[in-house]
CSV table of C-alpha atoms and ligand atoms in Angstrom, one decimal:
chain,number,residue,atom,x,y,z
A,1,UNK,CA,135.3,-84.0,62.8
A,2,UNK,CA,131.8,-82.7,62.0
A,3,UNK,CA,130.4,-79.6,63.8
A,4,UNK,CA,128.7,-81.5,66.6
A,5,UNK,CA,131.9,-83.6,67.4
A,6,UNK,CA,133.9,-80.4,67.3
A,7,UNK,CA,131.6,-78.7,69.8
A,8,UNK,CA,131.8,-81.8,72.1
A,9,UNK,CA,135.6,-81.7,71.8
A,10,UNK,CA,135.8,-78.1,73.0
A,11,UNK,CA,133.3,-78.8,75.8
A,12,UNK,CA,135.5,-81.6,77.0
A,13,UNK,CA,138.7,-79.5,76.7
A,14,UNK,CA,137.0,-76.6,78.6
A,15,UNK,CA,136.0,-79.0,81.4
A,16,UNK,CA,139.4,-80.6,81.5
A,17,UNK,CA,141.2,-77.3,81.8
A,18,UNK,CA,138.8,-75.9,84.5
A,19,UNK,CA,139.3,-79.2,86.4
A,20,UNK,CA,143.0,-78.9,86.1
A,21,UNK,CA,142.9,-75.4,87.5
A,22,UNK,CA,140.8,-76.7,90.4
A,23,UNK,CA,143.1,-79.6,91.0
A,24,UNK,CA,146.4,-77.8,90.7
A,25,UNK,CA,145.5,-74.3,92.0
A,26,UNK,CA,148.1,-72.6,89.9
A,27,UNK,CA,149.8,-69.6,91.5
A,28,UNK,CA,149.1,-66.6,89.3
A,29,UNK,CA,151.0,-63.4,89.9
A,30,UNK,CA,148.8,-60.4,88.9
A,31,UNK,CA,150.2,-57.0,88.2
A,32,UNK,CA,146.9,-55.5,87.3
A,33,UNK,CA,145.1,-52.2,87.6
A,34,UNK,CA,143.7,-50.9,90.8
A,35,UNK,CA,140.1,-51.1,89.7
A,36,UNK,CA,140.3,-54.8,88.7
A,37,UNK,CA,142.3,-56.2,91.6
A,38,UNK,CA,139.2,-57.3,93.5
A,39,UNK,CA,137.3,-58.9,90.7
A,40,UNK,CA,140.4,-60.5,89.1
A,41,UNK,CA,141.5,-62.0,92.4
A,42,UNK,CA,138.0,-63.3,93.2
A,43,UNK,CA,137.5,-64.7,89.7
A,44,UNK,CA,140.8,-66.6,90.0
A,45,UNK,CA,139.8,-67.9,93.5
A,46,UNK,CA,136.3,-69.0,92.3
A,47,UNK,CA,137.9,-70.9,89.4
A,48,UNK,CA,140.3,-72.7,91.8
A,49,UNK,CA,143.5,-70.7,91.1
A,50,UNK,CA,145.7,-68.9,93.6
A,51,UNK,CA,146.0,-65.2,92.9
A,52,UNK,CA,149.0,-63.2,94.2
A,53,UNK,CA,148.7,-59.5,93.8
A,54,UNK,CA,152.3,-58.4,94.0
A,55,UNK,CA,153.7,-55.5,92.0
A,56,UNK,CA,156.8,-54.4,93.9
A,57,UNK,CA,159.9,-54.6,91.6
A,58,UNK,CA,162.1,-55.8,94.5
A,59,UNK,CA,159.9,-58.8,95.1
A,60,UNK,CA,159.9,-60.0,91.5
A,61,UNK,CA,163.3,-61.9,91.5
A,62,UNK,CA,162.3,-64.0,94.6
A,63,UNK,CA,158.6,-64.4,93.9
A,64,UNK,CA,157.9,-64.5,90.1
A,65,UNK,CA,160.0,-67.6,89.3
A,66,UNK,CA,157.9,-69.6,91.8
A,67,UNK,CA,154.6,-68.7,90.0
A,68,UNK,CA,152.9,-70.9,87.4
A,69,UNK,CA,152.0,-67.9,85.2
A,70,UNK,CA,152.0,-64.1,85.3
A,71,UNK,CA,149.2,-61.6,84.4
A,72,UNK,CA,150.2,-58.1,83.4
A,73,UNK,CA,147.4,-55.4,82.9
A,74,UNK,CA,148.2,-51.8,82.1
A,75,UNK,CA,144.8,-50.3,83.1
A,76,UNK,CA,146.1,-47.9,85.7
A,77,UNK,CA,149.6,-47.7,84.4
A,78,UNK,CA,152.2,-45.6,86.2
A,79,UNK,CA,155.9,-45.0,85.5
A,80,UNK,CA,156.7,-46.8,88.8
A,81,UNK,CA,154.9,-50.0,87.8
A,82,UNK,CA,156.2,-50.5,84.3
A,83,UNK,CA,159.7,-51.8,85.4
A,84,UNK,CA,157.9,-54.4,87.6
A,85,UNK,CA,155.7,-55.5,84.7
A,86,UNK,CA,158.7,-55.8,82.4
A,87,UNK,CA,160.7,-57.7,85.0
A,88,UNK,CA,157.9,-60.1,85.8
A,89,UNK,CA,157.2,-60.7,82.1
A,90,UNK,CA,160.9,-61.5,81.7
A,91,UNK,CA,161.1,-64.0,84.6
A,92,UNK,CA,160.7,-67.1,82.4
A,93,UNK,CA,157.1,-67.9,83.3
A,94,UNK,CA,154.3,-68.0,80.7
A,95,UNK,CA,152.6,-64.7,80.9
A,96,UNK,CA,149.5,-62.9,79.5
A,97,UNK,CA,149.0,-59.2,78.6
A,98,UNK,CA,145.9,-57.1,78.8
A,99,UNK,CA,146.7,-53.9,76.9
A,100,UNK,CA,143.8,-51.8,78.4
A,101,UNK,CA,143.2,-48.6,76.4
A,102,UNK,CA,146.5,-49.1,74.5
A,103,UNK,CA,146.0,-46.0,72.4
A,104,UNK,CA,145.1,-43.6,75.3
A,105,UNK,CA,148.5,-42.0,75.3
A,106,UNK,CA,151.9,-42.3,73.7
A,107,UNK,CA,153.5,-43.5,77.0
A,108,UNK,CA,150.9,-46.3,77.3
A,109,UNK,CA,151.3,-47.4,73.7
A,110,UNK,CA,155.1,-47.5,74.0
A,111,UNK,CA,154.7,-49.5,77.2
A,112,UNK,CA,152.4,-52.0,75.5
A,113,UNK,CA,154.8,-52.3,72.5
A,114,UNK,CA,157.8,-52.9,74.9
A,115,UNK,CA,155.8,-55.5,76.8
A,116,UNK,CA,154.7,-57.2,73.5
A,117,UNK,CA,158.4,-57.6,72.7
A,118,UNK,CA,158.8,-59.8,75.8
A,119,UNK,CA,156.8,-62.5,74.2
A,120,UNK,CA,153.5,-62.9,76.0
A,121,UNK,CA,151.7,-66.3,75.5
A,122,UNK,CA,148.4,-64.5,75.1
A,123,UNK,CA,147.2,-60.9,74.5
A,124,UNK,CA,143.6,-60.2,75.3
A,125,UNK,CA,142.0,-56.9,74.3
A,126,UNK,CA,138.9,-55.5,72.8
A,127,UNK,CA,138.7,-54.6,69.1
A,128,UNK,CA,140.0,-51.0,69.6
A,129,UNK,CA,143.0,-52.2,71.6
A,130,UNK,CA,144.0,-54.9,69.2
A,131,UNK,CA,143.5,-52.7,66.1
A,132,UNK,CA,145.6,-49.9,67.7
A,133,UNK,CA,148.4,-52.3,68.7
A,134,UNK,CA,148.5,-54.0,65.3
A,135,UNK,CA,148.7,-50.7,63.4
A,136,UNK,CA,151.5,-49.5,65.7
A,137,UNK,CA,153.5,-52.7,65.9
A,138,UNK,CA,156.0,-52.3,63.1
A,139,UNK,CA,156.2,-55.9,62.1
A,140,UNK,CA,152.4,-56.4,62.1
A,141,UNK,CA,151.6,-53.2,60.3
A,142,UNK,CA,153.5,-54.5,57.2
A,143,UNK,CA,150.9,-57.2,56.8
A,144,UNK,CA,147.9,-55.3,58.3
A,145,UNK,CA,146.9,-52.0,56.7
A,146,UNK,CA,144.7,-49.5,58.3
A,147,UNK,CA,142.5,-49.1,61.4
A,148,UNK,CA,138.8,-49.8,60.9
A,149,UNK,CA,136.6,-47.4,62.7
A,150,UNK,CA,133.7,-49.6,63.6
A,151,UNK,CA,135.6,-51.7,66.2
A,152,UNK,CA,133.7,-54.9,66.1
A,153,UNK,CA,135.6,-58.0,67.2
A,154,UNK,CA,135.2,-59.5,63.7
A,155,UNK,CA,136.6,-56.3,62.1
A,156,UNK,CA,139.7,-56.7,64.3
A,157,UNK,CA,140.3,-60.2,63.2
A,158,UNK,CA,142.8,-59.4,60.4
A,159,UNK,CA,144.7,-57.1,62.7
A,160,UNK,CA,144.7,-59.9,65.4
A,161,UNK,CA,146.1,-62.4,62.9
A,162,UNK,CA,148.9,-60.0,61.8
A,163,UNK,CA,149.7,-59.2,65.4
A,164,UNK,CA,149.8,-62.9,66.3
A,165,UNK,CA,152.2,-63.7,63.4
A,166,UNK,CA,154.5,-60.8,64.2
A,167,UNK,CA,154.6,-61.4,68.0
A,168,UNK,CA,154.2,-65.1,68.3
A,169,UNK,CA,151.5,-64.6,70.8
A,170,UNK,CA,147.9,-65.9,70.7
A,171,UNK,CA,145.7,-62.8,70.3
A,172,UNK,CA,142.2,-62.8,71.8
A,173,UNK,CA,139.7,-60.1,70.7
A,174,UNK,CA,136.7,-59.8,73.0
A,175,UNK,CA,133.3,-58.9,71.6
A,176,UNK,CA,129.8,-60.4,71.2
A,177,UNK,CA,131.8,-63.3,69.8
A,178,UNK,CA,135.4,-63.5,71.1
A,179,UNK,CA,138.0,-64.4,68.4
A,180,UNK,CA,141.2,-66.2,69.4
A,181,UNK,CA,144.0,-66.7,66.9
A,182,UNK,CA,147.5,-67.8,66.7
A,183,UNK,CA,147.9,-66.2,63.3
A,184,UNK,CA,146.7,-69.3,61.4
A,185,UNK,CA,143.8,-70.9,63.2
A,186,UNK,CA,140.9,-68.9,64.5
A,187,UNK,CA,138.5,-70.0,67.3
A,188,UNK,CA,135.3,-68.2,68.0
A,189,UNK,CA,133.9,-68.3,71.6
A,190,UNK,CA,130.3,-67.3,71.9
A,191,UNK,CA,129.3,-67.4,75.5
A,192,UNK,CA,128.5,-64.4,77.6
A,193,UNK,CA,125.8,-61.8,78.2
A,194,UNK,CA,125.8,-58.1,77.2
A,195,UNK,CA,125.3,-56.9,80.8
A,196,UNK,CA,128.8,-58.1,81.7
A,197,UNK,CA,130.1,-55.0,80.0
A,198,UNK,CA,128.3,-52.9,82.7
A,199,UNK,CA,130.5,-54.4,85.4
A,200,UNK,CA,133.8,-52.7,85.7
A,201,UNK,CA,136.9,-54.9,85.0
A,202,UNK,CA,135.1,-58.0,83.7
A,203,UNK,CA,137.5,-57.9,80.8
A,204,UNK,CA,140.4,-57.7,83.2
A,205,UNK,CA,139.0,-60.6,85.2
A,206,UNK,CA,138.6,-62.8,82.1
A,207,UNK,CA,142.2,-62.1,81.2
A,208,UNK,CA,143.2,-63.2,84.7
A,209,UNK,CA,141.3,-66.5,84.1
A,210,UNK,CA,143.0,-66.9,80.7
A,211,UNK,CA,146.3,-66.7,82.7
A,212,UNK,CA,145.2,-69.5,85.0
A,213,UNK,CA,144.2,-71.7,82.1
A,214,UNK,CA,147.6,-71.0,80.4
A,215,UNK,CA,149.3,-72.0,83.6
A,216,UNK,CA,147.8,-75.5,83.3
A,217,UNK,CA,148.0,-75.7,79.5
A,218,UNK,CA,151.2,-73.7,78.6
A,219,UNK,CA,151.8,-75.6,75.4
A,220,UNK,CA,148.4,-74.7,73.8
A,221,UNK,CA,147.7,-71.1,74.5
A,222,UNK,CA,145.0,-70.9,71.8
A,223,UNK,CA,142.9,-73.7,73.5
A,224,UNK,CA,143.6,-72.3,77.0
A,225,UNK,CA,142.4,-68.8,76.0
A,226,UNK,CA,139.4,-70.0,74.1
A,227,UNK,CA,138.3,-72.2,76.9
A,228,UNK,CA,138.8,-69.5,79.6
A,229,UNK,CA,136.8,-67.0,77.6
A,230,UNK,CA,133.9,-69.5,77.1
A,231,UNK,CA,133.9,-70.6,80.7
A,232,UNK,CA,133.8,-67.0,82.0
A,233,UNK,CA,131.0,-66.2,79.5
A,234,UNK,CA,129.1,-69.2,80.6
A,235,UNK,CA,129.4,-68.2,84.2
A,236,UNK,CA,127.9,-64.8,83.1
A,237,UNK,CA,125.0,-66.6,81.4
A,238,UNK,CA,124.2,-68.6,84.5
A,239,UNK,CA,124.7,-65.6,86.7
A,240,UNK,CA,122.2,-63.7,84.6
A,241,UNK,CA,119.5,-66.2,85.4
A,242,UNK,CA,119.5,-64.8,89.0
A,243,UNK,CA,120.8,-61.2,88.5
A,244,UNK,CA,118.7,-58.0,88.8
A,245,UNK,CA,121.4,-55.7,87.4
A,246,UNK,CA,125.2,-55.3,87.1
A,247,UNK,CA,126.0,-55.5,90.9
A,248,UNK,CA,124.1,-58.7,91.5
A,249,UNK,CA,125.4,-60.1,88.2
A,250,UNK,CA,128.9,-59.6,89.5
A,251,UNK,CA,128.1,-61.7,92.5
A,252,UNK,CA,126.1,-64.4,90.7
A,253,UNK,CA,128.8,-64.7,88.0
A,254,UNK,CA,131.5,-65.4,90.6
A,255,UNK,CA,129.2,-68.0,92.3
A,256,UNK,CA,128.4,-69.6,89.0
A,257,UNK,CA,132.1,-69.8,88.1
A,258,UNK,CA,132.7,-71.5,91.5
A,259,UNK,CA,129.8,-74.0,91.0
A,260,UNK,CA,130.3,-75.0,87.3
A,261,UNK,CA,130.0,-78.7,86.8
A,262,UNK,CA,130.9,-81.1,84.1
A,263,UNK,CA,127.4,-81.4,82.6
A,264,UNK,CA,127.0,-77.7,82.4
A,265,UNK,CA,130.4,-77.0,80.9
A,266,UNK,CA,130.4,-79.8,78.3
A,267,UNK,CA,126.9,-79.0,77.1
A,268,UNK,CA,126.9,-75.2,77.2
A,269,UNK,CA,130.4,-74.1,76.1
A,270,UNK,CA,130.2,-72.5,72.7
A,271,UNK,CA,133.5,-72.6,70.8
A,272,UNK,CA,134.1,-73.4,67.2
A,273,UNK,CA,137.0,-73.2,64.8
A,274,UNK,CA,136.4,-70.7,62.1
A,275,UNK,CA,137.4,-71.5,58.5
B,301,LIG,C1,137.9,-51.0,74.6
B,301,LIG,O1,138.3,-50.7,75.9
B,301,LIG,C2,138.7,-49.4,76.2
B,301,LIG,C3,139.2,-49.3,77.6
B,301,LIG,O2,138.3,-49.7,78.5
B,301,LIG,C4,137.5,-48.5,75.9
B,301,LIG,O3,137.9,-47.1,76.0
B,301,LIG,C5,137.0,-48.7,74.4
B,301,LIG,O4,135.9,-47.9,74.2
B,301,LIG,C6,136.7,-50.2,74.2
B,301,LIG,N1,136.4,-50.4,72.8
B,301,LIG,C7,135.4,-51.2,72.4
B,301,LIG,C8,135.2,-51.4,71.0
B,301,LIG,O5,134.7,-51.8,73.2
């Protein structure tokens, strides 16, 4: 395939997956941080998924097996929630991890490493988070040496590959370009606008959207993650056309996600395989 054909292929995949989410309304259990609950649930609803914000350990055995996918985010981690996260991640459903601020404390790092051992389908973090996890994850650190200090998504790519190989997860690193890798292949997703970083929990919301895409495409988590990142970034680009600042961008982004049509997605999604 030449470059243009490849771009068209990704555009069609992104539209097919968004359409599948709209048609099937996958049930996504979210055990996510207190700051992100609202925007994550609203992003899932706008995309056509069904969010369920349950984090009680005693509900996991009944509820989680009925879900299409599970989203775990450690942003406002507490000792009480970790057993629920581990139980939901172990319930046999495809699941996605957002290791927010993984290196903020030893407890948090240990929690993230113990969750990584439960085989997430996708891990989505920023460069600092992926670099920190890769350098602490024993298996990955034997192939990845050293933490780069500049923390650009491109700099974290080698760490992401090592982490993908050692965990079996697809690793997505957010940045100006998002990189998504299964340890061999690398996709770059280039949609988005800088102002999205000024809205709290947009990263958490896009990880929720990745979970919905994984729910409808569990056998190809790399494609699911790349398409979700591009679709969310595209909604940000369209939202930006009407936004006056972060608060109105938040609103317009959610509207844009809800209104995305085939023509817009297939022509504006920017994903390419890197060599
Ligand atoms: C990654 O996210 C964490 C948590 O929000 C933040 O503290 C850190 O500065 C971010 N790093 C980059 C490179 O954006």
